[in-house]
XYZ file of C-alpha atoms in Angstrom:
442
model
C 100.827 129.305 92.961
C 100.837 126.567 90.393
C 99.259 126.637 86.971
C 96.012 124.650 86.942
C 96.337 123.649 83.246
C 99.879 122.393 83.876
C 98.691 120.496 86.957
C 95.855 118.844 85.000
C 98.239 118.004 82.169
C 100.597 116.247 84.586
C 97.706 114.521 86.370
C 96.251 113.157 83.148
C 99.682 111.873 82.091
C 99.387 109.227 84.810
C 96.190 107.680 83.401
C 98.253 105.258 81.304
C 99.145 103.542 84.582
C 95.509 102.418 84.994
C 95.461 99.972 82.041
C 98.849 98.665 83.204
C 97.388 97.911 86.632
C 94.468 96.043 85.091
C 96.763 93.994 82.839
C 98.967 93.080 85.808
C 96.047 91.744 87.832
C 94.215 89.879 85.030
C 96.301 86.661 85.296
C 96.265 86.827 89.113
C 92.581 86.177 89.764
C 93.193 83.130 91.994
C 96.196 84.699 93.710
C 94.384 87.640 95.326
C 94.716 87.960 99.094
C 91.765 90.359 99.320
C 88.363 90.480 97.601
C 88.466 92.318 94.242
C 86.227 95.157 95.414
C 88.528 95.895 98.365
C 91.498 95.811 96.030
C 89.858 98.314 93.657
C 89.127 100.676 96.555
C 92.711 100.357 97.811
C 94.266 100.998 94.389
C 92.010 103.936 93.548
C 92.425 105.485 96.991
C 96.204 105.206 97.137
C 96.945 106.236 93.585
C 94.418 109.054 93.341
C 96.339 110.737 96.129
C 99.710 109.664 94.702
C 98.948 110.950 91.196
C 97.723 114.288 92.525
C 100.725 114.679 94.832
C 103.242 113.813 92.109
C 101.566 116.197 89.653
C 101.620 118.988 92.232
C 105.303 118.419 93.032
C 106.241 118.256 89.343
C 104.555 121.574 88.532
C 105.646 123.320 91.731
C 109.328 122.440 91.480
C 109.522 122.053 87.710
C 110.807 118.521 88.114
C 111.266 115.890 85.438
C 108.017 113.942 85.566
C 109.770 110.742 84.436
C 111.503 110.322 87.808
C 108.254 110.559 89.760
C 106.548 108.294 87.228
C 109.122 105.552 87.902
C 108.642 106.008 91.657
C 104.905 105.579 91.173
C 105.522 102.308 89.327
C 107.789 101.102 92.137
C 105.042 101.904 94.641
C 102.535 100.004 92.546
C 104.853 96.982 92.350
C 105.189 96.893 96.139
C 101.410 97.022 96.570
C 101.031 94.491 93.761
C 103.273 91.953 95.510
C 101.640 92.610 98.870
C 98.142 91.846 97.593
C 98.993 88.509 95.947
C 99.891 84.975 97.006
C 102.104 84.547 93.940
C 105.832 84.500 94.606
C 107.965 87.564 93.914
C 109.521 86.079 90.767
C 106.093 85.619 89.190
C 104.949 89.101 90.199
C 108.117 90.693 88.844
C 107.905 88.868 85.522
C 104.278 89.869 84.954
C 104.970 93.442 86.074
C 107.990 93.915 83.787
C 106.153 92.314 80.859
C 103.174 94.637 81.255
C 105.467 97.670 81.598
C 107.155 96.704 78.323
C 103.775 96.337 76.585
C 102.574 99.670 77.905
C 105.876 101.212 76.785
C 104.988 100.340 73.202
C 101.455 101.637 73.798
C 102.922 104.936 75.002
C 105.187 105.110 71.949
C 102.255 104.538 69.584
C 100.291 107.200 71.476
C 103.162 109.635 70.860
C 103.090 108.737 67.175
C 99.365 109.424 67.006
C 99.913 112.760 68.731
C 102.570 113.716 66.171
C 100.214 112.854 63.301
C 97.038 114.495 64.573
C 98.735 117.467 66.233
C 101.588 118.636 63.996
C 102.290 121.577 66.280
C 103.554 119.275 69.059
C 107.295 118.625 69.373
C 107.406 115.493 71.577
C 109.521 117.213 74.236
C 106.753 116.738 76.815
C 103.686 114.590 77.348
C 100.492 116.298 76.216
C 96.926 115.695 77.286
C 96.092 114.334 73.858
C 98.938 111.772 73.891
C 97.921 110.692 77.413
C 94.340 110.129 76.267
C 95.566 108.263 73.180
C 97.646 106.084 75.480
C 94.619 105.435 77.698
C 92.520 104.502 74.677
C 95.174 102.170 73.263
C 95.613 100.640 76.725
C 91.883 99.880 76.897
C 92.062 98.313 73.429
C 95.007 96.183 74.573
C 93.015 95.042 77.604
C 90.153 94.066 75.320
C 92.491 92.053 73.091
C 94.393 90.296 75.869
C 91.847 89.976 78.697
C 90.515 86.527 77.779
C 94.004 85.221 77.018
C 95.454 86.478 80.297
C 92.528 85.259 82.394
C 92.472 81.786 80.843
C 96.066 80.986 79.921
C 98.001 83.533 81.975
C 96.294 82.501 85.209
C 96.911 78.830 84.371
C 100.596 79.578 83.957
C 100.795 81.494 87.243
C 98.723 78.997 89.225
C 100.455 75.845 88.049
C 104.078 76.881 87.571
C 106.046 78.325 90.485
C 109.678 77.567 89.621
C 111.437 80.825 90.448
C 114.518 80.145 88.326
C 112.475 79.936 85.114
C 110.388 82.984 85.982
C 113.571 84.957 86.709
C 115.022 84.017 83.317
C 111.800 85.172 81.663
C 112.003 88.439 83.612
C 115.469 89.093 82.195
C 114.152 88.621 78.661
C 111.182 90.900 79.343
C 113.545 93.495 80.788
C 115.234 93.617 77.384
C 111.918 94.483 75.746
C 111.229 97.079 78.449
C 114.578 98.748 77.786
C 113.860 98.652 74.042
C 110.477 100.343 74.516
C 111.973 103.079 76.712
C 115.034 103.694 74.547
C 112.930 104.027 71.382
C 110.516 106.542 72.863
C 110.101 109.408 70.340
C 111.386 112.492 72.149
C 111.526 114.587 68.988
C 108.694 114.384 66.467
C 110.663 116.137 63.731
C 112.428 113.001 62.543
C 109.074 111.166 62.446
C 107.759 113.818 60.084
C 110.836 113.503 57.881
C 109.823 110.134 56.486
C 110.835 107.852 59.353
C 107.271 107.330 60.619
C 106.555 104.052 58.705
C 109.916 102.575 59.702
C 109.423 103.578 63.349
C 105.903 102.117 63.496
C 107.076 98.899 61.852
C 109.927 98.592 64.354
C 107.612 99.071 67.336
C 105.115 96.588 65.919
C 107.817 93.962 65.328
C 109.099 94.353 68.898
C 105.564 94.063 70.248
C 104.870 90.902 68.227
C 108.201 89.411 69.294
C 107.395 89.985 72.954
C 103.941 88.408 72.649
C 105.385 85.507 70.638
C 108.008 84.909 73.309
C 105.326 84.644 75.959
C 103.371 82.188 73.803
C 106.549 80.118 73.460
C 107.105 80.371 77.231
C 103.576 79.141 77.919
C 103.828 76.212 75.497
C 107.236 75.214 76.856
C 106.052 75.289 80.464
C 102.947 73.280 79.643
C 105.098 70.698 77.839
C 107.455 70.507 80.815
C 104.536 70.008 83.170
C 103.012 67.341 80.956
C 106.321 65.451 80.919
C 106.668 65.776 84.689
C 103.070 64.621 85.202
C 103.730 61.621 82.985
C 106.896 60.818 84.908
C 105.020 61.002 88.203
C 102.202 58.888 86.776
C 104.631 56.189 85.641
C 106.354 56.202 89.015
C 103.017 55.977 90.804
C 101.865 53.138 88.547
C 105.098 51.294 89.288
C 104.482 51.669 93.019
C 100.865 50.547 92.661
C 101.964 47.569 90.578
C 104.427 46.547 93.298
C 101.737 46.840 95.957
C 99.356 44.767 93.835
C 102.020 42.079 93.315
C 102.678 41.933 97.061
C 98.972 41.532 97.744
C 98.670 38.825 95.100
C 101.620 36.948 96.559
C 100.092 37.157 100.035
C 96.755 35.875 98.757
C 98.449 33.002 96.913
C 100.401 31.945 99.995
C 97.366 32.099 102.271
C 95.341 30.182 99.672
C 97.962 27.419 99.658
C 97.967 27.235 103.446
C 94.167 27.066 103.539
C 94.338 24.203 101.052
C 96.849 22.336 103.272
C 95.095 23.214 106.526
C 93.113 19.945 106.687
C 96.321 17.922 106.545
C 97.886 20.189 109.153
C 94.963 19.651 111.570
C 95.145 15.874 111.087
C 98.870 15.884 111.824
C 98.334 17.997 114.954
C 95.531 15.651 116.141
C 97.764 12.622 115.667
C 100.545 14.189 117.737
C 98.059 15.210 120.447
C 96.442 11.742 120.591
C 99.869 10.157 120.902
C 100.748 12.499 123.787
C 103.770 13.852 121.962
C 103.483 17.352 123.370
C 107.042 18.416 122.588
C 106.697 17.320 118.965
C 103.321 19.120 118.791
C 104.846 22.304 120.190
C 107.724 22.146 117.704
C 105.258 21.509 114.875
C 103.180 24.561 115.861
C 106.263 26.782 116.122
C 107.363 25.763 112.658
C 103.855 26.323 111.309
C 103.724 29.839 112.793
C 107.110 30.660 111.257
C 105.860 29.553 107.844
C 102.733 31.748 108.004
C 102.797 34.365 105.208
C 103.192 37.971 106.300
C 101.393 40.824 104.614
C 103.953 43.608 104.076
C 101.310 45.971 102.660
C 100.167 48.535 105.231
C 97.172 50.816 104.960
C 98.636 54.066 106.236
C 95.681 56.209 105.167
C 92.572 56.223 102.999
C 94.377 57.126 99.776
C 95.349 54.132 97.665
C 97.951 56.180 95.768
C 99.601 57.501 98.923
C 99.556 53.989 100.425
C 101.266 52.668 97.311
C 103.983 55.334 97.579
C 104.564 54.741 101.301
C 104.592 50.955 100.956
C 107.038 51.176 98.066
C 109.426 53.295 100.137
C 108.840 51.172 103.254
C 109.986 48.068 101.390
C 113.110 49.913 100.258
C 113.734 50.919 103.882
C 113.428 47.320 105.059
C 115.763 46.102 102.336
C 118.364 48.715 103.308
C 117.844 48.268 107.078
C 116.580 51.828 107.559
C 114.509 52.346 110.696
C 111.178 54.031 110.042
C 109.326 56.210 112.547
C 106.194 57.195 110.681
C 103.041 58.866 111.968
C 100.507 59.240 109.138
C 97.263 61.097 109.858
C 96.126 62.256 106.439
C 92.776 64.084 106.606
C 89.849 62.802 104.547
C 88.921 64.290 102.230
C 92.225 65.996 101.456
C 92.147 68.993 99.082
C 95.620 68.146 97.793
C 95.449 65.866 94.748
C 96.867 62.353 95.191
C 99.406 62.840 92.430
C 100.723 66.000 94.135
C 100.909 64.312 97.533
C 102.815 61.463 95.940
C 105.146 63.937 94.245
C 105.977 65.485 97.625
C 106.265 62.223 99.548
C 108.046 60.365 96.756
C 110.746 63.017 96.390
C 111.164 63.507 100.151
C 111.421 59.825 100.998
C 113.504 58.983 97.952
C 116.051 61.610 99.036
C 115.914 60.276 102.595
C 116.516 56.652 101.573
C 119.376 57.643 99.269
C 120.982 59.689 102.059
C 120.648 56.891 104.630
C 122.228 54.299 102.342
C 125.563 56.119 102.638
C 125.582 55.648 106.438
C 126.368 52.684 108.708
C 123.277 50.555 109.337
C 123.083 51.641 112.986
C 122.636 55.288 111.965
C 119.987 54.846 109.269
C 116.614 56.332 110.197
C 113.759 58.344 108.684
C 111.120 60.179 110.702
C 107.936 61.178 108.865
C 104.861 62.896 110.274
C 101.728 63.855 108.353
C 99.152 65.627 110.476
C 96.819 68.613 110.739
C 97.456 69.336 114.443
C 93.861 70.591 114.872
C 94.614 73.527 112.557
C 93.426 74.351 109.015
C 96.841 73.313 107.677
C 98.340 70.062 106.516
C 101.829 69.529 107.907
C 104.288 67.108 106.293
C 107.498 66.935 108.296
C 110.413 64.627 107.588
C 113.856 64.321 109.110
C 116.447 61.789 108.082
C 120.058 61.013 108.869
C 122.695 61.854 106.263
C 126.477 62.074 106.066
C 126.538 65.820 106.797
C 127.918 66.839 103.404
C 125.913 69.653 101.740
C 126.349 71.935 98.749
C 124.530 75.261 98.812
C 124.155 78.317 96.630
C 122.852 81.098 98.826
C 119.923 79.561 100.708
C 119.324 76.846 98.110
C 120.509 73.261 98.454
C 122.299 71.702 95.495
C 122.541 68.016 94.731
C 125.586 66.134 96.002
C 124.824 63.075 93.891
C 126.976 62.585 90.757
C 124.723 62.887 87.732
C 121.833 64.163 89.854
C 119.596 66.958 88.624
C 118.790 68.517 91.998
C 115.171 69.000 90.920
C 113.656 66.976 93.787
C 113.588 69.815 96.315
C 112.446 72.290 93.653
C 109.581 69.943 92.747
C 108.568 69.679 96.408
C 108.606 73.467 96.813
C 106.742 74.092 93.559
C 104.034 71.569 94.509
C 103.593 73.123 97.963
C 103.372 76.625 96.473
C 100.806 75.370 93.967
C 98.447 75.026 96.966
C 99.613 78.348 98.480
C 101.748 76.457 100.972
C 105.396 76.620 101.973
C 108.310 74.185 101.942
C 111.360 74.767 104.105
C 114.571 72.741 104.005
C 117.306 72.878 106.621
C 119.973 70.742 108.234
C 121.600 70.544 111.636
C 124.631 68.370 112.068
C 123.832 65.109 110.314
C 120.046 65.520 110.275
C 118.302 66.913 107.195
C 114.740 68.179 107.674
C 111.882 69.125 105.392
C 108.915 71.103 106.756
C 105.877 71.548 104.519
C 102.726 73.474 105.346
C 99.693 73.468 103.052
C 96.453 75.281 103.970
C 93.414 73.011 103.916
C 90.810 75.767 103.465
C 91.770 76.301 99.823
C 88.242 77.143 98.732
C 87.902 80.077 101.111
């Protein structure tokens, strides 16, 4: 038989996990794969049983509760990732950050227990310290809820670059280790005059962690603003080129309309004189001199047309064959600037790769379609010289002085709309497959 008071003590020690769960999900409102009420039922159902089972095992076998506590957190992380659209790097960074915060909350709860209950030693978690931790966790939720919902969700929704999130996770891991390693296991030294110093140390670490996240947010927003400005300038340059081409076409056709009366009179004179060969030669020359409009309306988006026409002109100049099938749905839930980011980077890489090949081998295939499904597919394949540099499954730039950010930008933009971007090569063909769900509001 197990002791009921010991069982309840162990069971209540897990309540500090509840505020941690709430904090983890607050910035993930738009990333949920299930309705919130189903998620609450799932979490409460799974962890009510898990907490009770772990408490029973701890008391029955006199185990160290810390080991089972860490296993519970691992279980929560797995469920956390499985219920969100966010990538694993984002989930891990948020999870580790919240664990570090709750580590400081637990430490402050232990301090409160040592102050209000002098008879405690700190060798084990008491009911009072667990309840203090729960109370402080609720206070932390109250202080951070609005910030996490407004700014945290913006960060998660708009920034998907795994490399940056992984770096942030490493930094947060340092704070997590600090919170665990400074846990007061013996209250005697706190009562010997070290309490103010200990509290000040924990508070400084907590403020440093929060300040680092503020710096992270501001840096990411600045990076995105610079990237948006770069894309805007590139798009404006493409639109300006399309406008100039249209103006040139209009000017040439205006000149020909002005000279058309003289052309008709010349043709009539040749016809009246029976000079059919001269008339035929005159007409052939006239047809050759007709202006051609190189601007093509591929779809209903002016911005996308500008991007495609800009690249198409580059393809013609470099004798690259184009096999394009553009069926962009209207309206399209993907913003024009994001579509242009994807297409601009894809096609720019394709043109650059083709320019290294003999003219006979230069070709770019591009298909944009929905295929009667609630997904937008953007598929491109282009010829290249077959030389690749990879790190794991990630392609690295082979261009001297290149940044290699093009593919990362494509992937981040696709993930922004809960889509996927896959890159692969076979022989001397490089392919990009992008899928973006169209039912984003559902």
